[in-house]
């Protein structure tokens, strides 16, 4: 899983360099596909329940599961969330970043910073004996302190020889509640944070989730192992 995680990191670092005004989300997908091939890894998303691409690319008010397209051109001031999954020898890695296209406004930058900080807070809460409520509460507190909201309809997940395994990992919760973490578990923690209200809806394409109020949304994700010493981030 460390190898699968390292692959995802390298792909996302590579794709990030292709984010600029004028690039299409299909350009990003093609860059990811080439990098996965170079690294000898398989794409986890392509074909998953019929998903047609290597990446999910979600622009501005799109929350998650946006489909890369030649028609979607990035422009200055946009943000794009890029989610990538890999398979190496049957094991999965999963990570996401949200990237600014050129310069973005101050509030949107704050949304990105808060979402990233909330993921880091969630990861810091991971250790044997901690609960999923501890992780969710840690994420939620950082997000809400900035006046943003945590998406409820999509959550993180266990990960291993399948992309989505039990348990579900909500980005909200109550300390001390929920499943206790044990050494050896691996979790994909992935806060999706809206600048406005938490409600989302899925577009007619059956995939793309957008904020109901049209506000901007950000997404950061890491695959994290529970070890005796605490969290080990496999996609760092
Ligand atoms: Mg993901
Ligand atoms: Mg995930």
CSV table of C-alpha atoms and ligand atoms in Angstrom, one decimal:
chain,number,residue,atom,x,y,z
A,1,UNK,CA,0.0,0.0,0.0
A,2,UNK,CA,3.0,2.3,0.6
A,3,UNK,CA,4.0,1.7,-3.1
A,4,UNK,CA,0.4,2.4,-4.3
A,5,UNK,CA,0.3,5.5,-2.2
A,6,UNK,CA,3.7,6.7,-3.6
A,7,UNK,CA,2.4,6.2,-7.1
A,8,UNK,CA,-0.7,8.4,-6.4
A,9,UNK,CA,1.5,11.1,-4.9
A,10,UNK,CA,3.8,11.1,-8.0
A,11,UNK,CA,0.8,11.3,-10.4
A,12,UNK,CA,-0.8,14.2,-8.5
A,13,UNK,CA,2.5,16.1,-8.3
A,14,UNK,CA,2.9,15.6,-12.1
A,15,UNK,CA,-0.7,16.6,-12.9
A,16,UNK,CA,-0.4,19.7,-10.7
A,17,UNK,CA,2.3,21.0,-13.0
A,18,UNK,CA,-0.2,20.9,-15.9
A,19,UNK,CA,-2.8,23.1,-14.1
A,20,UNK,CA,-2.8,26.5,-15.8
A,21,UNK,CA,-5.3,28.7,-17.6
A,22,UNK,CA,-6.2,27.2,-21.0
A,23,UNK,CA,-5.6,23.6,-20.0
A,24,UNK,CA,-8.5,21.3,-20.2
A,25,UNK,CA,-9.4,18.7,-17.6
A,26,UNK,CA,-8.9,16.1,-20.3
A,27,UNK,CA,-5.2,17.3,-20.5
A,28,UNK,CA,-4.9,16.6,-16.8
A,29,UNK,CA,-6.4,13.1,-17.2
A,30,UNK,CA,-4.0,12.3,-20.1
A,31,UNK,CA,-1.0,13.5,-18.0
A,32,UNK,CA,-2.2,11.2,-15.2
A,33,UNK,CA,-2.7,8.2,-17.4
A,34,UNK,CA,0.8,8.6,-19.0
A,35,UNK,CA,2.4,8.9,-15.5
A,36,UNK,CA,0.5,5.8,-14.1
A,37,UNK,CA,1.7,3.8,-17.1
A,38,UNK,CA,5.3,5.0,-16.7
A,39,UNK,CA,5.2,3.9,-13.0
A,40,UNK,CA,3.7,0.5,-14.0
A,41,UNK,CA,0.5,1.1,-12.0
A,42,UNK,CA,-3.2,0.7,-12.9
A,43,UNK,CA,-5.8,3.4,-12.6
A,44,UNK,CA,-8.3,2.6,-9.8
A,45,UNK,CA,-11.1,4.9,-11.1
A,46,UNK,CA,-11.3,4.0,-14.8
A,47,UNK,CA,-14.1,1.5,-15.2
A,48,UNK,CA,-15.1,1.7,-11.5
A,49,UNK,CA,-19.0,1.5,-11.7
A,50,UNK,CA,-18.5,2.7,-15.3
A,51,UNK,CA,-16.5,5.9,-14.5
A,52,UNK,CA,-14.8,6.8,-17.8
A,53,UNK,CA,-11.5,8.4,-16.7
A,54,UNK,CA,-8.3,8.1,-14.6
A,55,UNK,CA,-9.0,11.2,-12.5
A,56,UNK,CA,-12.0,12.9,-11.0
A,57,UNK,CA,-11.6,16.7,-11.9
A,58,UNK,CA,-14.1,19.0,-10.2
A,59,UNK,CA,-14.0,22.7,-10.9
A,60,UNK,CA,-15.2,25.5,-8.5
A,61,UNK,CA,-18.7,24.6,-7.3
A,62,UNK,CA,-18.2,21.0,-8.3
A,63,UNK,CA,-17.5,19.0,-5.1
A,64,UNK,CA,-16.3,15.6,-6.3
A,65,UNK,CA,-16.6,13.0,-9.2
A,66,UNK,CA,-16.3,15.5,-12.1
A,67,UNK,CA,-15.6,13.8,-15.4
A,68,UNK,CA,-12.5,15.1,-17.3
A,69,UNK,CA,-13.5,16.6,-20.7
A,70,UNK,CA,-11.9,18.4,-23.7
A,71,UNK,CA,-14.7,20.9,-23.3
A,72,UNK,CA,-13.8,22.0,-19.7
A,73,UNK,CA,-11.1,24.7,-20.0
A,74,UNK,CA,-9.5,26.0,-16.8
A,75,UNK,CA,-9.4,29.7,-16.4
A,76,UNK,CA,-7.6,32.1,-14.1
A,77,UNK,CA,-9.3,32.3,-10.7
A,78,UNK,CA,-10.7,28.7,-10.9
A,79,UNK,CA,-9.9,26.0,-8.4
A,80,UNK,CA,-9.8,22.4,-9.6
A,81,UNK,CA,-10.0,19.4,-7.3
A,82,UNK,CA,-8.0,16.4,-8.6
A,83,UNK,CA,-8.7,12.9,-7.2
A,84,UNK,CA,-6.6,9.9,-8.2
A,85,UNK,CA,-6.6,6.3,-7.3
A,86,UNK,CA,-3.9,3.6,-8.2
A,87,UNK,CA,-3.6,-0.1,-8.0
A,88,UNK,CA,-0.3,-1.8,-7.5
A,89,UNK,CA,-0.2,-5.6,-7.1
A,90,UNK,CA,-3.8,-5.6,-6.1
A,91,UNK,CA,-3.4,-2.8,-3.4
A,92,UNK,CA,-5.0,0.6,-3.6
A,93,UNK,CA,-3.9,4.2,-3.0
A,94,UNK,CA,-6.2,7.2,-3.0
A,95,UNK,CA,-5.5,10.9,-2.7
A,96,UNK,CA,-6.9,14.2,-3.7
A,97,UNK,CA,-5.7,17.8,-3.9
A,98,UNK,CA,-7.4,21.1,-4.8
A,99,UNK,CA,-5.2,23.4,-6.9
A,100,UNK,CA,-5.6,27.1,-7.8
A,101,UNK,CA,-5.6,28.1,-11.4
A,102,UNK,CA,-3.4,31.2,-11.6
A,103,UNK,CA,-4.3,33.6,-8.8
A,104,UNK,CA,-7.6,33.1,-6.8
A,105,UNK,CA,-9.5,35.4,-4.5
A,106,UNK,CA,-8.7,35.6,-0.8
A,107,UNK,CA,-11.8,33.7,0.4
A,108,UNK,CA,-11.2,30.9,-2.0
A,109,UNK,CA,-7.6,30.6,-0.8
A,110,UNK,CA,-8.9,30.5,2.7
A,111,UNK,CA,-11.2,27.6,1.7
A,112,UNK,CA,-8.3,25.7,0.3
A,113,UNK,CA,-6.1,26.3,3.4
A,114,UNK,CA,-8.9,25.3,5.8
A,115,UNK,CA,-9.7,22.1,3.9
A,116,UNK,CA,-6.0,21.1,3.9
A,117,UNK,CA,-5.6,22.0,7.6
A,118,UNK,CA,-8.8,20.0,8.4
A,119,UNK,CA,-7.3,16.9,6.8
A,120,UNK,CA,-4.1,17.4,8.7
A,121,UNK,CA,-6.1,17.7,12.0
A,122,UNK,CA,-8.0,14.5,11.1
A,123,UNK,CA,-4.7,12.7,10.5
A,124,UNK,CA,-3.3,13.9,13.8
A,125,UNK,CA,-6.3,12.3,15.6
A,126,UNK,CA,-5.5,8.9,14.2
A,127,UNK,CA,-3.9,6.4,16.6
A,128,UNK,CA,-4.8,3.0,18.1
A,129,UNK,CA,-7.8,3.4,20.5
A,130,UNK,CA,-9.0,6.7,19.0
A,131,UNK,CA,-12.5,6.6,17.5
A,132,UNK,CA,-13.9,7.6,14.1
A,133,UNK,CA,-15.8,10.3,16.0
A,134,UNK,CA,-12.4,11.7,17.2
A,135,UNK,CA,-11.2,12.0,13.6
A,136,UNK,CA,-14.5,13.5,12.3
A,137,UNK,CA,-14.7,16.0,15.1
A,138,UNK,CA,-11.1,17.1,14.5
A,139,UNK,CA,-11.9,17.8,10.8
A,140,UNK,CA,-15.2,19.5,11.5
A,141,UNK,CA,-13.8,21.8,14.1
A,142,UNK,CA,-11.2,23.3,11.8
A,143,UNK,CA,-13.7,23.7,8.9
A,144,UNK,CA,-16.4,25.3,11.0
A,145,UNK,CA,-14.0,27.6,12.8
A,146,UNK,CA,-13.4,29.2,9.4
A,147,UNK,CA,-17.2,29.5,8.7
A,148,UNK,CA,-17.2,26.8,6.1
A,149,UNK,CA,-19.2,23.6,6.1
A,150,UNK,CA,-18.4,19.9,5.8
A,151,UNK,CA,-20.2,17.8,3.1
A,152,UNK,CA,-22.3,15.1,4.7
A,153,UNK,CA,-23.4,13.1,1.6
A,154,UNK,CA,-19.9,11.9,0.8
A,155,UNK,CA,-17.4,10.5,3.3
A,156,UNK,CA,-14.0,8.8,3.5
A,157,UNK,CA,-13.6,5.1,3.6
A,158,UNK,CA,-11.4,2.1,4.6
A,159,UNK,CA,-9.0,1.1,1.8
A,160,UNK,CA,-6.9,-2.0,1.0
A,161,UNK,CA,-7.4,-4.6,-1.7
A,162,UNK,CA,-10.5,-2.7,-2.7
A,163,UNK,CA,-10.8,1.1,-3.1
A,164,UNK,CA,-13.9,1.4,-0.8
A,165,UNK,CA,-13.9,-0.8,2.2
A,166,UNK,CA,-15.6,-0.5,5.6
A,167,UNK,CA,-15.8,1.6,7.7
A,168,UNK,CA,-17.1,4.8,6.3
A,169,UNK,CA,-15.1,7.8,7.6
A,170,UNK,CA,-17.3,10.9,8.1
A,171,UNK,CA,-15.7,14.3,8.2
A,172,UNK,CA,-17.9,15.2,11.1
A,173,UNK,CA,-18.6,13.5,14.4
A,174,UNK,CA,-18.5,13.5,18.2
A,175,UNK,CA,-15.4,12.7,20.2
A,176,UNK,CA,-15.4,9.3,21.8
A,177,UNK,CA,-18.2,8.0,19.5
A,178,UNK,CA,-17.9,5.5,16.7
A,179,UNK,CA,-15.6,2.6,15.8
A,180,UNK,CA,-12.3,2.3,17.7
A,181,UNK,CA,-9.2,2.4,15.4
A,182,UNK,CA,-6.8,-0.5,15.6
A,183,UNK,CA,-3.2,-0.9,14.4
A,184,UNK,CA,-3.1,-2.2,10.8
A,185,UNK,CA,-6.3,-0.4,9.6
A,186,UNK,CA,-5.9,1.8,6.6
A,187,UNK,CA,-8.2,4.8,6.0
A,188,UNK,CA,-8.8,7.2,3.2
A,189,UNK,CA,-9.6,10.5,5.0
A,190,UNK,CA,-11.0,13.1,2.6
A,191,UNK,CA,-12.7,16.2,3.8
A,192,UNK,CA,-15.0,17.9,1.1
A,193,UNK,CA,-15.6,21.4,2.3
A,194,UNK,CA,-18.1,24.0,0.9
A,195,UNK,CA,-17.6,27.7,1.3
A,196,UNK,CA,-21.4,28.0,1.8
A,197,UNK,CA,-23.9,25.4,3.0
A,198,UNK,CA,-23.1,21.7,3.2
A,199,UNK,CA,-25.9,20.4,0.8
A,200,UNK,CA,-24.9,18.9,-2.5
A,201,UNK,CA,-26.6,17.5,-5.5
A,202,UNK,CA,-25.6,15.2,-8.3
A,203,UNK,CA,-25.9,16.4,-11.9
A,204,UNK,CA,-27.7,14.6,-14.7
A,205,UNK,CA,-24.4,12.9,-15.8
A,206,UNK,CA,-24.9,10.7,-12.8
A,207,UNK,CA,-21.5,11.5,-11.3
A,208,UNK,CA,-20.7,15.2,-10.8
A,209,UNK,CA,-21.6,16.4,-7.3
A,210,UNK,CA,-22.1,20.2,-7.0
A,211,UNK,CA,-22.9,22.5,-4.1
A,212,UNK,CA,-26.6,23.2,-4.0
A,213,UNK,CA,-26.0,26.9,-3.3
A,214,UNK,CA,-23.4,27.3,-6.0
A,215,UNK,CA,-20.6,28.1,-3.5
A,216,UNK,CA,-17.0,26.9,-4.1
A,217,UNK,CA,-15.9,23.5,-2.8
A,218,UNK,CA,-12.5,22.0,-2.0
A,219,UNK,CA,-11.3,18.5,-1.4
A,220,UNK,CA,-8.1,17.0,0.1
A,221,UNK,CA,-7.5,13.3,0.7
A,222,UNK,CA,-4.7,11.1,2.0
A,223,UNK,CA,-4.5,7.3,2.5
A,224,UNK,CA,-3.4,6.8,6.1
A,225,UNK,CA,-2.3,3.7,8.0
A,226,UNK,CA,-3.0,3.3,11.8
A,227,UNK,CA,0.3,2.3,13.4
A,228,UNK,CA,1.4,1.9,17.0
A,229,UNK,CA,3.1,5.3,16.7
A,230,UNK,CA,0.0,7.0,15.3
A,231,UNK,CA,-0.9,7.9,11.7
A,232,UNK,CA,1.4,7.0,8.8
A,233,UNK,CA,0.5,8.9,5.6
A,234,UNK,CA,1.0,6.5,2.7
A,235,UNK,CA,0.3,9.1,0.0
A,236,UNK,CA,2.7,11.8,1.5
B,1,LIG,MG1,-10.1,9.8,-3.8
B,2,LIG,MG1,-11.4,8.2,-1.5
